[in-house]
mmCIF file of C-alpha atoms in Angstrom:
data_model
loop_
_atom_site.group_PDB
_atom_site.id
_atom_site.type_symbol
_atom_site.label_atom_id
_atom_site.label_comp_id
_atom_site.label_asym_id
_atom_site.label_seq_id
_atom_site.Cartn_x
_atom_site.Cartn_y
_atom_site.Cartn_z
ATOM 1 C CA MET A 1 200.290 91.960 97.192
ATOM 2 C CA ASN A 2 198.664 91.155 100.528
ATOM 3 C CA ALA A 3 194.884 90.783 100.901
ATOM 4 C CA SER A 4 194.289 94.184 102.563
ATOM 5 C CA ARG A 5 196.123 96.059 99.791
ATOM 6 C CA LEU A 6 194.256 94.108 97.160
ATOM 7 C CA LEU A 7 190.933 94.957 98.843
ATOM 8 C CA ALA A 8 191.891 98.659 99.087
ATOM 9 C CA ALA A 9 192.825 98.746 95.395
ATOM 10 C CA ALA A 10 189.540 97.062 94.437
ATOM 11 C CA LEU A 11 187.519 99.547 96.512
ATOM 12 C CA LEU A 12 189.336 102.508 94.963
ATOM 13 C CA ALA A 13 188.772 101.165 91.457
ATOM 14 C CA SER A 14 185.091 100.650 92.234
ATOM 15 C CA ALA A 15 184.711 104.181 93.611
ATOM 16 C CA CYS A 16 186.482 105.690 90.619
ATOM 17 C CA SER A 17 184.275 103.804 88.183
ATOM 18 C CA GLN A 18 181.315 105.754 89.622
ATOM 19 C CA GLY A 19 182.431 109.271 88.733
ATOM 20 C CA CYS A 20 186.094 109.596 89.660
ATOM 21 C CA SER A 21 187.380 111.617 86.723
ATOM 22 C CA LYS A 22 190.805 113.155 86.535
ATOM 23 C CA PRO A 23 191.010 116.712 85.228
ATOM 24 C CA THR A 24 192.538 117.127 81.791
ATOM 25 C CA PRO A 25 195.786 119.128 81.437
ATOM 26 C CA ASP A 26 193.722 122.325 81.086
ATOM 27 C CA GLY A 27 192.044 121.613 84.457
ATOM 28 C CA ARG A 28 188.698 120.509 83.038
ATOM 29 C CA LEU A 29 186.916 117.341 84.072
ATOM 30 C CA PRO A 30 186.063 115.092 81.131
ATOM 31 C CA VAL A 31 182.429 115.559 80.065
ATOM 32 C CA PHE A 32 180.085 113.365 78.049
ATOM 33 C CA PRO A 33 177.075 114.323 75.898
ATOM 34 C CA THR A 34 174.092 114.249 78.234
ATOM 35 C CA SER A 35 170.491 115.081 77.452
ATOM 36 C CA GLY A 36 167.112 114.827 79.117
ATOM 37 C CA LYS A 37 163.575 116.107 79.240
ATOM 38 C CA VAL A 38 161.410 118.110 81.645
ATOM 39 C CA THR A 39 157.659 117.579 81.820
ATOM 40 C CA ARG A 40 154.922 118.813 84.130
ATOM 41 C CA ALA A 41 152.065 116.388 84.662
ATOM 42 C CA GLY A 42 153.321 114.613 81.533
ATOM 43 C CA ALA A 43 153.351 117.702 79.260
ATOM 44 C CA PRO A 44 156.631 119.168 77.932
ATOM 45 C CA VAL A 45 157.962 122.229 79.778
ATOM 46 C CA ALA A 46 159.570 124.799 77.457
ATOM 47 C CA GLY A 47 162.058 127.359 78.755
ATOM 48 C CA ALA A 48 162.938 125.563 82.010
ATOM 49 C CA ARG A 49 166.448 126.100 83.338
ATOM 50 C CA VAL A 50 168.040 122.800 84.465
ATOM 51 C CA THR A 51 171.161 122.953 86.664
ATOM 52 C CA LEU A 52 173.157 120.006 88.010
ATOM 53 C CA TYR A 53 175.231 120.355 91.186
ATOM 54 C CA GLY A 54 177.872 117.745 92.018
ATOM 55 C CA ALA A 55 176.816 115.482 94.882
ATOM 56 C CA THR A 56 180.280 114.026 95.456
ATOM 57 C CA GLU A 57 183.597 115.627 96.356
ATOM 58 C CA THR A 58 185.022 114.798 92.914
ATOM 59 C CA LEU A 59 182.316 116.957 91.295
ATOM 60 C CA GLN A 60 182.704 119.917 93.639
ATOM 61 C CA GLY A 61 185.290 122.654 93.891
ATOM 62 C CA PRO A 62 186.701 125.324 91.630
ATOM 63 C CA SER A 63 187.598 123.004 88.720
ATOM 64 C CA ALA A 64 184.234 121.217 88.678
ATOM 65 C CA PRO A 65 181.683 122.505 86.171
ATOM 66 C CA ILE A 66 178.023 123.141 86.963
ATOM 67 C CA PRO A 67 176.212 121.649 83.970
ATOM 68 C CA THR A 68 173.206 123.677 82.790
ATOM 69 C CA ALA A 69 170.648 123.692 80.009
ATOM 70 C CA THR A 70 167.404 125.313 78.922
ATOM 71 C CA THR A 71 164.579 123.158 77.625
ATOM 72 C CA ASP A 72 163.209 123.576 74.108
ATOM 73 C CA ALA A 73 159.535 123.507 73.035
ATOM 74 C CA ASP A 74 159.463 119.717 73.496
ATOM 75 C CA GLY A 75 160.904 119.951 77.023
ATOM 76 C CA ALA A 76 164.192 118.462 75.801
ATOM 77 C CA PHE A 77 167.627 119.721 76.819
ATOM 78 C CA GLU A 78 171.328 119.071 76.205
ATOM 79 C CA LEU A 79 173.662 119.909 79.064
ATOM 80 C CA ARG A 80 176.541 122.341 78.804
ATOM 81 C CA SER A 81 179.546 122.287 81.132
ATOM 82 C CA TYR A 82 182.265 124.207 79.286
ATOM 83 C CA ASP A 83 181.092 124.519 75.690
ATOM 84 C CA PRO A 84 177.618 124.398 74.091
ATOM 85 C CA ASN A 85 176.052 120.929 74.346
ATOM 86 C CA ASP A 86 179.309 119.304 75.515
ATOM 87 C CA GLY A 87 177.534 117.441 78.319
ATOM 88 C CA ALA A 88 178.392 116.709 81.942
ATOM 89 C CA PRO A 89 181.023 114.779 83.885
ATOM 90 C CA ALA A 90 180.143 111.260 85.009
ATOM 91 C CA GLY A 91 178.799 110.999 88.534
ATOM 92 C CA ASP A 92 175.937 111.819 90.859
ATOM 93 C CA PHE A 93 174.208 115.197 90.910
ATOM 94 C CA LEU A 94 171.519 117.108 92.775
ATOM 95 C CA VAL A 95 169.248 118.970 90.360
ATOM 96 C CA ALA A 96 167.571 122.382 90.427
ATOM 97 C CA ILE A 97 164.946 123.480 87.900
ATOM 98 C CA THR A 98 163.387 126.905 87.463
ATOM 99 C CA LEU A 99 160.886 128.184 84.921
ATOM 100 C CA PRO A 100 161.421 131.932 84.438
ATOM 101 C CA GLU A 101 158.436 133.925 83.252
ATOM 102 C CA GLN A 102 158.723 135.623 79.885
ATOM 103 C CA PRO A 103 159.852 139.213 80.442
ATOM 104 C CA PRO A 104 157.352 141.904 79.478
ATOM 105 C CA GLU A 105 157.877 143.822 76.248
ATOM 106 C CA GLY A 106 159.820 147.062 76.294
ATOM 107 C CA ASP A 107 162.605 148.460 78.438
ATOM 108 C CA LEU A 108 163.046 146.680 81.740
ATOM 109 C CA PRO A 109 164.430 148.279 84.883
ATOM 110 C CA GLU A 110 167.928 147.110 85.882
ATOM 111 C CA GLU A 111 166.554 145.446 88.999
ATOM 112 C CA TYR A 112 164.039 143.333 87.031
ATOM 113 C CA VAL A 113 164.104 139.670 88.050
ATOM 114 C CA ALA A 114 161.899 137.137 86.265
ATOM 115 C CA LYS A 115 159.517 135.229 88.530
ATOM 116 C CA ASP A 116 159.900 131.470 88.771
ATOM 117 C CA LEU A 117 156.641 130.001 87.456
ATOM 118 C CA LEU A 118 157.354 126.879 89.549
ATOM 119 C CA ARG A 119 157.236 129.105 92.669
ATOM 120 C CA GLY A 120 160.653 127.989 93.893
ATOM 121 C CA LYS A 121 159.571 124.387 94.428
ATOM 122 C CA TYR A 122 162.603 123.002 92.557
ATOM 123 C CA ASP A 123 165.067 125.932 92.675
ATOM 124 C CA ASN A 124 167.206 124.585 95.531
ATOM 125 C CA PRO A 125 169.085 121.355 94.729
ATOM 126 C CA ASP A 126 169.192 120.394 98.415
ATOM 127 C CA ARG A 127 165.404 120.369 98.723
ATOM 128 C CA SER A 128 164.134 119.841 95.172
ATOM 129 C CA GLY A 129 164.087 116.070 95.556
ATOM 130 C CA LEU A 130 165.571 115.772 92.056
ATOM 131 C CA LYS A 131 168.707 113.736 91.394
ATOM 132 C CA ALA A 132 170.597 112.593 88.317
ATOM 133 C CA ALA A 133 173.348 110.076 87.673
ATOM 134 C CA VAL A 134 175.423 110.754 84.568
ATOM 135 C CA PRO A 135 177.014 107.498 83.382
ATOM 136 C CA GLU A 136 180.540 107.275 82.033
ATOM 137 C CA GLY A 137 180.078 108.068 78.344
ATOM 138 C CA GLY A 138 176.934 110.160 78.928
ATOM 139 C CA GLY A 139 173.499 109.449 77.543
ATOM 140 C CA GLU A 140 169.900 110.402 78.250
ATOM 141 C CA LEU A 141 168.797 111.104 81.813
ATOM 142 C CA PRO A 142 165.397 109.916 83.036
ATOM 143 C CA THR A 143 162.650 112.514 82.483
ATOM 144 C CA PHE A 144 162.126 115.052 85.277
ATOM 145 C CA ASP A 145 158.333 115.049 85.653
ATOM 146 C CA LEU A 146 157.423 118.000 87.858
ATOM 147 C CA LYS A 147 154.244 117.906 89.914
#
């Protein structure tokens, strides 16, 4: 194998080791158990909706999942891509977080939309400033400490 082919193969292997997952026969990307925590000024945030959007081509498109989770009373979450708490594919993500208000008691009109208690500061992954890297095999993400 000549030097240029060897270099190309090494670069491809390196790129694939950072989130290049092949879909399974059913079209799903492999996912790994992934958890994390959301805090605000150091205190746990309960009820926050965490959504990860693929930042690379491999994690975008119709077969790529959009991992999501809702934080518990301790601010902890476990991501879901296809099935409850199954995790997320390995790779780099942009993150959006919202904190919906609790709906009022009683019948709600069809057009009711819960307000985001974070006032939209983190609802757009392109401007939230939040990122996550899910390692091959999954694990715990660094805490998202909202200001």
